[in-house]
JSON list of C-alpha atoms in Angstrom, two decimals:
[
{"chain": "A", "resi": 1, "resn": "MET", "atom": "CA", "xyz": [0.28, 0.12, 0.31]},
{"chain": "A", "resi": 2, "resn": "LYS", "atom": "CA", "xyz": [1.19, 3.44, -0.49]},
{"chain": "A", "resi": 3, "resn": "GLU", "atom": "CA", "xyz": [1.73, 5.28, 2.20]},
{"chain": "A", "resi": 4, "resn": "GLU", "atom": "CA", "xyz": [0.37, 9.18, 2.90]},
{"chain": "A", "resi": 5, "resn": "CYS", "atom": "CA", "xyz": [2.91, 11.82, 4.25]},
{"chain": "A", "resi": 6, "resn": "LEU", "atom": "CA", "xyz": [4.77, 13.46, 1.33]},
{"chain": "A", "resi": 7, "resn": "ILE", "atom": "CA", "xyz": [7.97, 13.89, 3.45]},
{"chain": "A", "resi": 8, "resn": "CYS", "atom": "CA", "xyz": [8.40, 10.51, 4.80]},
{"chain": "A", "resi": 9, "resn": "GLY", "atom": "CA", "xyz": [5.72, 8.20, 3.71]},
{"chain": "A", "resi": 10, "resn": "ALA", "atom": "CA", "xyz": [4.30, 7.69, 7.16]},
{"chain": "A", "resi": 11, "resn": "ALA", "atom": "CA", "xyz": [0.69, 7.67, 8.02]},
{"chain": "A", "resi": 12, "resn": "LEU", "atom": "CA", "xyz": [-1.61, 10.54, 8.57]},
{"chain": "A", "resi": 13, "resn": "GLU", "atom": "CA", "xyz": [-3.49, 11.83, 11.35]},
{"chain": "A", "resi": 14, "resn": "TYR", "atom": "CA", "xyz": [-6.26, 13.86, 12.02]},
{"chain": "A", "resi": 15, "resn": "LEU", "atom": "CA", "xyz": [-6.09, 16.40, 15.19]},
{"chain": "A", "resi": 16, "resn": "GLU", "atom": "CA", "xyz": [-9.69, 16.82, 17.45]},
{"chain": "A", "resi": 17, "resn": "PHE", "atom": "CA", "xyz": [-8.71, 20.81, 17.43]},
{"chain": "A", "resi": 18, "resn": "GLY", "atom": "CA", "xyz": [-6.21, 22.99, 15.19]},
{"chain": "A", "resi": 19, "resn": "THR", "atom": "CA", "xyz": [-2.72, 24.00, 16.16]},
{"chain": "A", "resi": 20, "resn": "GLN", "atom": "CA", "xyz": [0.26, 26.04, 14.44]},
{"chain": "A", "resi": 21, "resn": "MET", "atom": "CA", "xyz": [2.43, 23.89, 12.34]},
{"chain": "A", "resi": 22, "resn": "GLU", "atom": "CA", "xyz": [5.04, 24.68, 10.31]},
{"chain": "A", "resi": 23, "resn": "CYS", "atom": "CA", "xyz": [5.04, 23.38, 6.54]},
{"chain": "A", "resi": 24, "resn": "ALA", "atom": "CA", "xyz": [7.94, 20.79, 6.07]},
{"chain": "A", "resi": 25, "resn": "VAL", "atom": "CA", "xyz": [8.32, 22.24, 2.47]},
{"chain": "A", "resi": 26, "resn": "CYS", "atom": "CA", "xyz": [8.13, 25.90, 2.37]},
{"chain": "A", "resi": 27, "resn": "GLY", "atom": "CA", "xyz": [8.31, 27.12, 6.16]},
{"chain": "A", "resi": 28, "resn": "ARG", "atom": "CA", "xyz": [5.04, 28.57, 6.37]},
{"chain": "A", "resi": 29, "resn": "ARG", "atom": "CA", "xyz": [3.31, 28.73, 9.68]},
{"chain": "A", "resi": 30, "resn": "GLU", "atom": "CA", "xyz": [-0.26, 28.26, 9.70]},
{"chain": "A", "resi": 31, "resn": "GLY", "atom": "CA", "xyz": [-3.00, 26.45, 11.70]},
{"chain": "A", "resi": 32, "resn": "SER", "atom": "CA", "xyz": [-4.04, 22.73, 10.63]},
{"chain": "A", "resi": 33, "resn": "ARG", "atom": "CA", "xyz": [-5.60, 19.47, 12.11]},
{"chain": "A", "resi": 34, "resn": "THR", "atom": "CA", "xyz": [-3.33, 17.45, 9.98]},
{"chain": "A", "resi": 35, "resn": "ARG", "atom": "CA", "xyz": [-0.02, 15.97, 10.22]},
{"chain": "A", "resi": 36, "resn": "CYS", "atom": "CA", "xyz": [1.74, 12.36, 9.70]},
{"chain": "A", "resi": 37, "resn": "VAL", "atom": "CA", "xyz": [2.73, 10.80, 12.68]},
{"chain": "A", "resi": 38, "resn": "ASN", "atom": "CA", "xyz": [5.97, 11.88, 12.96]},
{"chain": "A", "resi": 39, "resn": "GLY", "atom": "CA", "xyz": [5.03, 15.45, 12.85]},
{"chain": "A", "resi": 40, "resn": "HIS", "atom": "CA", "xyz": [5.33, 16.73, 9.22]},
{"chain": "A", "resi": 41, "resn": "TYR", "atom": "CA", "xyz": [2.92, 18.93, 8.06]},
{"chain": "A", "resi": 42, "resn": "VAL", "atom": "CA", "xyz": [2.70, 20.11, 4.03]},
{"chain": "A", "resi": 43, "resn": "CYS", "atom": "CA", "xyz": [0.39, 23.31, 3.49]},
{"chain": "A", "resi": 44, "resn": "ASN", "atom": "CA", "xyz": [-2.30, 23.14, 0.52]},
{"chain": "A", "resi": 45, "resn": "ASP", "atom": "CA", "xyz": [-0.46, 25.13, -1.57]},
{"chain": "A", "resi": 46, "resn": "CYS", "atom": "CA", "xyz": [2.97, 22.71, -1.40]},
{"chain": "A", "resi": 47, "resn": "HIS", "atom": "CA", "xyz": [0.61, 19.39, -1.59]},
{"chain": "A", "resi": 48, "resn": "MET", "atom": "CA", "xyz": [-0.79, 21.33, -4.94]},
{"chain": "A", "resi": 49, "resn": "ASP", "atom": "CA", "xyz": [2.58, 22.20, -6.45]},
{"chain": "A", "resi": 50, "resn": "GLY", "atom": "CA", "xyz": [2.59, 21.61, -10.04]},
{"chain": "A", "resi": 51, "resn": "MET", "atom": "CA", "xyz": [-1.14, 22.22, -10.50]},
{"chain": "A", "resi": 52, "resn": "ASP", "atom": "CA", "xyz": [-0.77, 24.97, -12.97]},
{"chain": "A", "resi": 53, "resn": "ALA", "atom": "CA", "xyz": [-0.42, 21.81, -15.30]},
{"chain": "A", "resi": 54, "resn": "THR", "atom": "CA", "xyz": [-4.20, 21.44, -14.80]},
{"chain": "A", "resi": 55, "resn": "LEU", "atom": "CA", "xyz": [-4.81, 24.81, -17.44]},
{"chain": "A", "resi": 56, "resn": "GLY", "atom": "CA", "xyz": [-2.81, 23.30, -20.11]},
{"chain": "A", "resi": 57, "resn": "LEU", "atom": "CA", "xyz": [-4.37, 19.53, -20.15]},
{"chain": "A", "resi": 58, "resn": "CYS", "atom": "CA", "xyz": [-7.68, 20.84, -20.08]},
{"chain": "A", "resi": 59, "resn": "LEU", "atom": "CA", "xyz": [-7.64, 23.63, -22.81]},
{"chain": "A", "resi": 60, "resn": "ARG", "atom": "CA", "xyz": [-6.17, 20.85, -25.29]},
{"chain": "A", "resi": 61, "resn": "SER", "atom": "CA", "xyz": [-8.88, 18.03, -24.02]},
{"chain": "A", "resi": 62, "resn": "THR", "atom": "CA", "xyz": [-11.59, 17.64, -26.85]},
{"chain": "A", "resi": 63, "resn": "SER", "atom": "CA", "xyz": [-13.44, 15.41, -24.62]},
{"chain": "A", "resi": 64, "resn": "LYS", "atom": "CA", "xyz": [-17.19, 15.56, -23.50]},
{"chain": "A", "resi": 65, "resn": "ASN", "atom": "CA", "xyz": [-16.36, 12.77, -20.89]},
{"chain": "A", "resi": 66, "resn": "PRO", "atom": "CA", "xyz": [-15.58, 14.34, -17.21]},
{"chain": "A", "resi": 67, "resn": "ILE", "atom": "CA", "xyz": [-14.46, 11.20, -16.02]},
{"chain": "A", "resi": 68, "resn": "GLY", "atom": "CA", "xyz": [-11.93, 10.42, -18.79]},
{"chain": "A", "resi": 69, "resn": "ILE", "atom": "CA", "xyz": [-10.70, 14.15, -17.83]},
{"chain": "A", "resi": 70, "resn": "LEU", "atom": "CA", "xyz": [-10.80, 13.26, -14.19]},
{"chain": "A", "resi": 71, "resn": "GLN", "atom": "CA", "xyz": [-8.64, 10.45, -14.58]},
{"chain": "A", "resi": 72, "resn": "GLU", "atom": "CA", "xyz": [-6.12, 12.06, -16.86]},
{"chain": "A", "resi": 73, "resn": "LEU", "atom": "CA", "xyz": [-5.58, 15.02, -14.34]},
{"chain": "A", "resi": 74, "resn": "MET", "atom": "CA", "xyz": [-5.51, 12.61, -11.67]},
{"chain": "A", "resi": 75, "resn": "SER", "atom": "CA", "xyz": [-2.89, 10.54, -13.06]},
{"chain": "A", "resi": 76, "resn": "GLN", "atom": "CA", "xyz": [-0.52, 13.61, -13.14]},
{"chain": "A", "resi": 77, "resn": "PRO", "atom": "CA", "xyz": [2.51, 13.60, -10.64]},
{"chain": "A", "resi": 78, "resn": "PHE", "atom": "CA", "xyz": [0.97, 16.83, -8.82]},
{"chain": "A", "resi": 79, "resn": "CYS", "atom": "CA", "xyz": [-2.21, 14.63, -7.86]},
{"chain": "A", "resi": 80, "resn": "HIS", "atom": "CA", "xyz": [-1.82, 12.20, -4.73]},
{"chain": "A", "resi": 81, "resn": "MET", "atom": "CA", "xyz": [-3.88, 9.67, -3.61]},
{"chain": "A", "resi": 82, "resn": "HIS", "atom": "CA", "xyz": [-5.70, 12.20, -1.23]},
{"chain": "A", "resi": 83, "resn": "GLY", "atom": "CA", "xyz": [-5.39, 15.94, -0.96]},
{"chain": "A", "resi": 84, "resn": "PRO", "atom": "CA", "xyz": [-7.30, 19.05, -1.50]},
{"chain": "A", "resi": 85, "resn": "GLU", "atom": "CA", "xyz": [-5.98, 18.98, -5.51]},
{"chain": "A", "resi": 86, "resn": "HIS", "atom": "CA", "xyz": [-9.25, 17.20, -5.97]},
{"chain": "A", "resi": 87, "resn": "HIS", "atom": "CA", "xyz": [-11.07, 19.98, -4.88]},
{"chain": "A", "resi": 88, "resn": "VAL", "atom": "CA", "xyz": [-10.01, 21.96, -8.17]},
{"chain": "A", "resi": 89, "resn": "LEU", "atom": "CA", "xyz": [-9.87, 18.92, -10.32]},
{"chain": "A", "resi": 90, "resn": "VAL", "atom": "CA", "xyz": [-13.52, 17.84, -10.09]},
{"chain": "A", "resi": 91, "resn": "GLY", "atom": "CA", "xyz": [-15.05, 21.35, -11.50]},
{"chain": "A", "resi": 92, "resn": "SER", "atom": "CA", "xyz": [-11.96, 21.64, -13.98]},
{"chain": "A", "resi": 93, "resn": "ALA", "atom": "CA", "xyz": [-12.92, 18.36, -15.55]},
{"chain": "A", "resi": 94, "resn": "LEU", "atom": "CA", "xyz": [-16.55, 19.25, -15.54]},
{"chain": "A", "resi": 95, "resn": "LEU", "atom": "CA", "xyz": [-16.10, 22.50, -16.88]},
{"chain": "A", "resi": 96, "resn": "THR", "atom": "CA", "xyz": [-14.02, 21.26, -19.71]},
{"chain": "A", "resi": 97, "resn": "ALA", "atom": "CA", "xyz": [-16.27, 18.36, -21.06]},
{"chain": "A", "resi": 98, "resn": "TYR", "atom": "CA", "xyz": [-19.57, 21.29, -20.44]},
{"chain": "A", "resi": 99, "resn": "HIS", "atom": "CA", "xyz": [-17.80, 23.41, -22.76]},
{"chain": "A", "resi": 100, "resn": "ASN", "atom": "CA", "xyz": [-16.65, 20.57, -25.35]},
{"chain": "A", "resi": 101, "resn": "ALA", "atom": "CA", "xyz": [-20.36, 19.14, -25.06]},
{"chain": "A", "resi": 102, "resn": "GLY", "atom": "CA", "xyz": [-21.62, 22.36, -26.47]},
{"chain": "A", "resi": 103, "resn": "GLY", "atom": "CA", "xyz": [-21.85, 24.57, -22.93]},
{"chain": "A", "resi": 104, "resn": "SER", "atom": "CA", "xyz": [-21.42, 28.44, -23.42]},
{"chain": "A", "resi": 105, "resn": "ILE", "atom": "CA", "xyz": [-18.55, 29.25, -21.41]},
{"chain": "A", "resi": 106, "resn": "ASP", "atom": "CA", "xyz": [-15.51, 31.03, -21.80]},
{"chain": "A", "resi": 107, "resn": "LEU", "atom": "CA", "xyz": [-13.39, 28.10, -20.74]},
{"chain": "A", "resi": 108, "resn": "PRO", "atom": "CA", "xyz": [-9.71, 29.78, -19.94]},
{"chain": "A", "resi": 109, "resn": "ALA", "atom": "CA", "xyz": [-11.40, 32.11, -17.61]},
{"chain": "A", "resi": 110, "resn": "ALA", "atom": "CA", "xyz": [-13.97, 29.48, -16.36]},
{"chain": "A", "resi": 111, "resn": "LEU", "atom": "CA", "xyz": [-10.50, 27.44, -15.48]},
{"chain": "A", "resi": 112, "resn": "ALA", "atom": "CA", "xyz": [-8.62, 29.97, -14.00]},
{"chain": "A", "resi": 113, "resn": "GLU", "atom": "CA", "xyz": [-11.43, 30.86, -11.85]},
{"chain": "A", "resi": 114, "resn": "MET", "atom": "CA", "xyz": [-12.16, 27.28, -10.64]},
{"chain": "A", "resi": 115, "resn": "VAL", "atom": "CA", "xyz": [-8.51, 27.00, -9.77]},
{"chain": "A", "resi": 116, "resn": "SER", "atom": "CA", "xyz": [-8.53, 30.17, -7.54]},
{"chain": "A", "resi": 117, "resn": "ARG", "atom": "CA", "xyz": [-12.00, 29.07, -5.54]},
{"chain": "A", "resi": 118, "resn": "GLY", "atom": "CA", "xyz": [-11.20, 25.35, -5.22]},
{"chain": "A", "resi": 119, "resn": "LYS", "atom": "CA", "xyz": [-7.49, 25.81, -3.85]},
{"chain": "A", "resi": 120, "resn": "SER", "atom": "CA", "xyz": [-9.74, 28.02, -1.20]},
{"chain": "A", "resi": 121, "resn": "VAL", "atom": "CA", "xyz": [-11.23, 24.65, 0.20]},
{"chain": "A", "resi": 122, "resn": "PRO", "atom": "CA", "xyz": [-8.82, 23.03, 2.50]},
{"chain": "A", "resi": 123, "resn": "GLY", "atom": "CA", "xyz": [-7.90, 19.50, 2.67]},
{"chain": "A", "resi": 124, "resn": "GLY", "atom": "CA", "xyz": [-10.04, 17.35, 5.33]},
{"chain": "A", "resi": 125, "resn": "ALA", "atom": "CA", "xyz": [-13.16, 19.30, 4.63]},
{"chain": "A", "resi": 126, "resn": "CYS", "atom": "CA", "xyz": [-14.83, 16.12, 4.32]},
{"chain": "A", "resi": 127, "resn": "GLY", "atom": "CA", "xyz": [-14.31, 15.31, 8.12]},
{"chain": "A", "resi": 128, "resn": "PHE", "atom": "CA", "xyz": [-14.22, 18.81, 9.62]},
{"chain": "A", "resi": 129, "resn": "TRP", "atom": "CA", "xyz": [-16.51, 20.71, 7.91]},
{"chain": "A", "resi": 130, "resn": "GLY", "atom": "CA", "xyz": [-18.92, 18.08, 6.81]},
{"chain": "A", "resi": 131, "resn": "ALA", "atom": "CA", "xyz": [-18.69, 19.09, 3.50]},
{"chain": "A", "resi": 132, "resn": "CYS", "atom": "CA", "xyz": [-16.31, 17.33, 1.06]},
{"chain": "A", "resi": 133, "resn": "GLY", "atom": "CA", "xyz": [-14.08, 19.44, -1.03]},
{"chain": "A", "resi": 134, "resn": "ALA", "atom": "CA", "xyz": [-15.04, 17.09, -4.33]},
{"chain": "A", "resi": 135, "resn": "GLY", "atom": "CA", "xyz": [-18.61, 17.65, -3.70]},
{"chain": "A", "resi": 136, "resn": "ILE", "atom": "CA", "xyz": [-18.16, 21.49, -3.14]},
{"chain": "A", "resi": 137, "resn": "SER", "atom": "CA", "xyz": [-16.26, 21.34, -6.44]},
{"chain": "A", "resi": 138, "resn": "THR", "atom": "CA", "xyz": [-19.14, 20.78, -8.16]},
{"chain": "A", "resi": 139, "resn": "GLY", "atom": "CA", "xyz": [-21.00, 23.51, -6.98]},
{"chain": "A", "resi": 140, "resn": "ILE", "atom": "CA", "xyz": [-18.05, 26.08, -7.67]},
{"chain": "A", "resi": 141, "resn": "PHE", "atom": "CA", "xyz": [-18.38, 24.45, -11.18]},
{"chain": "A", "resi": 142, "resn": "VAL", "atom": "CA", "xyz": [-22.18, 25.23, -11.33]},
{"chain": "A", "resi": 143, "resn": "SER", "atom": "CA", "xyz": [-21.78, 28.41, -10.01]},
{"chain": "A", "resi": 144, "resn": "ILE", "atom": "CA", "xyz": [-19.16, 29.59, -12.41]},
{"chain": "A", "resi": 145, "resn": "LEU", "atom": "CA", "xyz": [-21.10, 28.38, -15.73]},
{"chain": "A", "resi": 146, "resn": "SER", "atom": "CA", "xyz": [-24.51, 30.07, -13.99]},
{"chain": "A", "resi": 147, "resn": "ASN", "atom": "CA", "xyz": [-22.68, 33.21, -13.15]},
{"chain": "A", "resi": 148, "resn": "SER", "atom": "CA", "xyz": [-23.98, 33.02, -9.40]},
{"chain": "A", "resi": 149, "resn": "THR", "atom": "CA", "xyz": [-23.25, 35.40, -6.85]},
{"chain": "A", "resi": 150, "resn": "PRO", "atom": "CA", "xyz": [-24.34, 35.75, -3.16]},
{"chain": "A", "resi": 151, "resn": "LEU", "atom": "CA", "xyz": [-27.22, 38.16, -4.54]},
{"chain": "A", "resi": 152, "resn": "SER", "atom": "CA", "xyz": [-28.16, 35.81, -7.17]},
{"chain": "A", "resi": 153, "resn": "GLU", "atom": "CA", "xyz": [-31.38, 34.08, -7.45]},
{"chain": "A", "resi": 154, "resn": "GLU", "atom": "CA", "xyz": [-31.87, 31.29, -9.84]},
{"chain": "A", "resi": 155, "resn": "PRO", "atom": "CA", "xyz": [-27.77, 30.64, -9.97]},
{"chain": "A", "resi": 156, "resn": "PHE", "atom": "CA", "xyz": [-27.57, 30.56, -6.57]},
{"chain": "A", "resi": 157, "resn": "GLY", "atom": "CA", "xyz": [-29.94, 28.09, -5.89]},
{"chain": "A", "resi": 158, "resn": "LEU", "atom": "CA", "xyz": [-28.65, 25.94, -8.70]},
{"chain": "A", "resi": 159, "resn": "SER", "atom": "CA", "xyz": [-25.53, 26.25, -7.02]},
{"chain": "A", "resi": 160, "resn": "ASN", "atom": "CA", "xyz": [-26.49, 24.80, -3.68]},
{"chain": "A", "resi": 161, "resn": "GLN", "atom": "CA", "xyz": [-28.70, 22.15, -5.21]},
{"chain": "A", "resi": 162, "resn": "MET", "atom": "CA", "xyz": [-25.57, 20.80, -7.16]},
{"chain": "A", "resi": 163, "resn": "THR", "atom": "CA", "xyz": [-23.40, 20.65, -3.74]},
{"chain": "A", "resi": 164, "resn": "ALA", "atom": "CA", "xyz": [-26.36, 19.14, -1.70]},
{"chain": "A", "resi": 165, "resn": "LYS", "atom": "CA", "xyz": [-26.76, 16.45, -4.50]},
{"chain": "A", "resi": 166, "resn": "ALA", "atom": "CA", "xyz": [-22.82, 15.44, -4.57]},
{"chain": "A", "resi": 167, "resn": "LEU", "atom": "CA", "xyz": [-22.76, 15.24, -0.67]},
{"chain": "A", "resi": 168, "resn": "GLU", "atom": "CA", "xyz": [-25.29, 13.29, -0.69]},
{"chain": "A", "resi": 169, "resn": "GLN", "atom": "CA", "xyz": [-23.80, 10.45, -2.98]},
{"chain": "A", "resi": 170, "resn": "ILE", "atom": "CA", "xyz": [-20.84, 11.01, -1.03]},
{"chain": "A", "resi": 171, "resn": "GLY", "atom": "CA", "xyz": [-22.70, 10.88, 2.46]},
{"chain": "A", "resi": 172, "resn": "THR", "atom": "CA", "xyz": [-24.75, 7.58, 1.56]},
{"chain": "A", "resi": 173, "resn": "ILE", "atom": "CA", "xyz": [-21.27, 5.62, 0.77]},
{"chain": "A", "resi": 174, "resn": "GLY", "atom": "CA", "xyz": [-19.88, 7.21, 3.93]},
{"chain": "A", "resi": 175, "resn": "GLY", "atom": "CA", "xyz": [-16.06, 6.77, 5.37]},
{"chain": "A", "resi": 176, "resn": "PRO", "atom": "CA", "xyz": [-13.37, 6.71, 5.95]},
{"chain": "A", "resi": 177, "resn": "ARG", "atom": "CA", "xyz": [-12.67, 9.74, 3.26]},
{"chain": "A", "resi": 178, "resn": "CYS", "atom": "CA", "xyz": [-11.25, 8.45, -0.58]},
{"chain": "A", "resi": 179, "resn": "CYS", "atom": "CA", "xyz": [-10.54, 11.15, -2.44]},
{"chain": "A", "resi": 180, "resn": "LYS", "atom": "CA", "xyz": [-11.12, 9.34, -5.71]},
{"chain": "A", "resi": 181, "resn": "ARG", "atom": "CA", "xyz": [-14.24, 7.89, -4.83]},
{"chain": "A", "resi": 182, "resn": "ASP", "atom": "CA", "xyz": [-15.72, 10.87, -3.59]},
{"chain": "A", "resi": 183, "resn": "SER", "atom": "CA", "xyz": [-14.49, 12.81, -6.75]},
{"chain": "A", "resi": 184, "resn": "LEU", "atom": "CA", "xyz": [-16.29, 10.19, -8.97]},
{"chain": "A", "resi": 185, "resn": "LEU", "atom": "CA", "xyz": [-19.44, 10.20, -7.09]},
{"chain": "A", "resi": 186, "resn": "SER", "atom": "CA", "xyz": [-19.37, 13.89, -7.51]},
{"chain": "A", "resi": 187, "resn": "VAL", "atom": "CA", "xyz": [-18.56, 13.93, -11.11]},
{"chain": "A", "resi": 188, "resn": "LEU", "atom": "CA", "xyz": [-21.54, 11.53, -11.88]},
{"chain": "A", "resi": 189, "resn": "ALA", "atom": "CA", "xyz": [-23.77, 13.35, -9.74]},
{"chain": "A", "resi": 190, "resn": "ALA", "atom": "CA", "xyz": [-22.77, 16.77, -11.83]},
{"chain": "A", "resi": 191, "resn": "VAL", "atom": "CA", "xyz": [-23.14, 15.09, -15.10]},
{"chain": "A", "resi": 192, "resn": "ALA", "atom": "CA", "xyz": [-27.05, 14.09, -14.09]},
{"chain": "A", "resi": 193, "resn": "PHE", "atom": "CA", "xyz": [-27.75, 17.21, -12.70]},
{"chain": "A", "resi": 194, "resn": "VAL", "atom": "CA", "xyz": [-26.41, 19.42, -15.62]},
{"chain": "A", "resi": 195, "resn": "ARG", "atom": "CA", "xyz": [-28.46, 17.17, -18.26]},
{"chain": "A", "resi": 196, "resn": "GLU", "atom": "CA", "xyz": [-31.57, 17.75, -16.05]},
{"chain": "A", "resi": 197, "resn": "GLN", "atom": "CA", "xyz": [-31.05, 21.54, -15.47]},
{"chain": "A", "resi": 198, "resn": "PHE", "atom": "CA", "xyz": [-28.94, 22.67, -18.49]},
{"chain": "A", "resi": 199, "resn": "GLY", "atom": "CA", "xyz": [-29.54, 20.39, -21.07]},
{"chain": "A", "resi": 200, "resn": "ILE", "atom": "CA", "xyz": [-26.25, 19.35, -22.00]},
{"chain": "A", "resi": 201, "resn": "GLU", "atom": "CA", "xyz": [-25.20, 15.98, -22.38]},
{"chain": "A", "resi": 202, "resn": "MET", "atom": "CA", "xyz": [-21.74, 14.99, -21.15]},
{"chain": "A", "resi": 203, "resn": "GLU", "atom": "CA", "xyz": [-20.11, 11.49, -21.87]},
{"chain": "A", "resi": 204, "resn": "VAL", "atom": "CA", "xyz": [-20.10, 9.30, -18.78]},
{"chain": "A", "resi": 205, "resn": "PRO", "atom": "CA", "xyz": [-18.22, 5.21, -19.42]},
{"chain": "A", "resi": 206, "resn": "ASP", "atom": "CA", "xyz": [-18.70, 2.59, -16.62]},
{"chain": "A", "resi": 207, "resn": "VAL", "atom": "CA", "xyz": [-16.36, 3.43, -14.09]},
{"chain": "A", "resi": 208, "resn": "VAL", "atom": "CA", "xyz": [-13.69, 1.15, -12.20]},
{"chain": "A", "resi": 209, "resn": "CYS", "atom": "CA", "xyz": [-11.45, 2.26, -9.57]},
{"chain": "A", "resi": 210, "resn": "GLU", "atom": "CA", "xyz": [-7.79, 1.57, -10.12]},
{"chain": "A", "resi": 211, "resn": "TYR", "atom": "CA", "xyz": [-6.59, 3.27, -6.87]},
{"chain": "A", "resi": 212, "resn": "GLY", "atom": "CA", "xyz": [-7.62, 0.76, -4.46]},
{"chain": "A", "resi": 213, "resn": "ALA", "atom": "CA", "xyz": [-4.23, -0.62, -3.59]},
{"chain": "A", "resi": 214, "resn": "GLN", "atom": "CA", "xyz": [-2.96, 2.69, -3.13]},
{"chain": "A", "resi": 215, "resn": "ASN", "atom": "CA", "xyz": [-5.38, 3.61, -0.58]},
{"chain": "A", "resi": 216, "resn": "ASN", "atom": "CA", "xyz": [-4.84, 2.13, 3.17]},
{"chain": "A", "resi": 217, "resn": "GLN", "atom": "CA", "xyz": [-8.40, 2.91, 3.91]},
{"chain": "A", "resi": 218, "resn": "CYS", "atom": "CA", "xyz": [-9.99, 1.46, 0.62]},
{"chain": "A", "resi": 219, "resn": "ILE", "atom": "CA", "xyz": [-13.88, 0.43, 1.98]},
{"chain": "A", "resi": 220, "resn": "GLY", "atom": "CA", "xyz": [-13.27, -2.41, -0.78]},
{"chain": "A", "resi": 221, "resn": "ILE", "atom": "CA", "xyz": [-16.72, -4.14, -1.89]},
{"chain": "A", "resi": 222, "resn": "ARG", "atom": "CA", "xyz": [-18.91, -1.19, -0.32]},
{"chain": "A", "resi": 223, "resn": "CYS", "atom": "CA", "xyz": [-17.05, 0.94, -2.74]},
{"chain": "A", "resi": 224, "resn": "PRO", "atom": "CA", "xyz": [-19.29, 1.14, -6.26]},
{"chain": "A", "resi": 225, "resn": "PHE", "atom": "CA", "xyz": [-16.36, 1.61, -8.28]},
{"chain": "A", "resi": 226, "resn": "SER", "atom": "CA", "xyz": [-14.06, -1.26, -7.15]},
{"chain": "A", "resi": 227, "resn": "LYS", "atom": "CA", "xyz": [-13.17, -3.95, -9.17]},
{"chain": "A", "resi": 228, "resn": "ALA", "atom": "CA", "xyz": [-14.72, -6.82, -6.60]},
{"chain": "A", "resi": 229, "resn": "ASN", "atom": "CA", "xyz": [-18.27, -4.73, -6.83]},
{"chain": "A", "resi": 230, "resn": "GLN", "atom": "CA", "xyz": [-17.75, -4.45, -10.71]},
{"chain": "A", "resi": 231, "resn": "LYS", "atom": "CA", "xyz": [-17.30, -8.53, -10.49]},
{"chain": "A", "resi": 232, "resn": "ASN", "atom": "CA", "xyz": [-20.45, -9.26, -8.38]},
{"chain": "A", "resi": 233, "resn": "ASN", "atom": "CA", "xyz": [-22.78, -6.94, -10.47]},
{"chain": "A", "resi": 234, "resn": "PRO", "atom": "CA", "xyz": [-21.94, -7.98, -14.06]}
]
């Protein structure tokens, strides 16, 4: 199994209350509840180092399949088994597929905004906020394509409905967290929502997870994307 700390490979631990920690990469001090058992802390920005490549990959894509786009993004060196980078990647994959399926958006500007907003959702939000960042990313996606603001009427409602639908799917499966599973669930929820609310049909293939062996907390057959589950449901 792949370990979790980017510095030493040890398992992560989650503290009940936040405390000031120093990033082992850049030296920034900030409050966090997450570190490895050896005391190493890596800030969100350093965890997502290299994510600028997301824009280029998305802008070059002609795919209407957000799952395929997401899987390509998750295969890049900047993406780890778990981490806040997924809070950007979910919405980026959806914006790209939406655009390629005929959705009317300024894709470069939308992707830049997605990166900016998604990076503000910290790691561990799934457990500490009760709102997984992958699910929140779908709400950001809808807020961008609908030009939602806190003063909007219908776009405001649609954005919050989208987040709620994604979080419902994530919450129904339950924990422990898996950024891959929660990202896939969120994208599938968004595809159905966009079809219903915006009339844009994105492509979705059958989804089988390839990350189980890398996830120390994999839930196995309880995951709808596990290989074992696929064998039991031909």
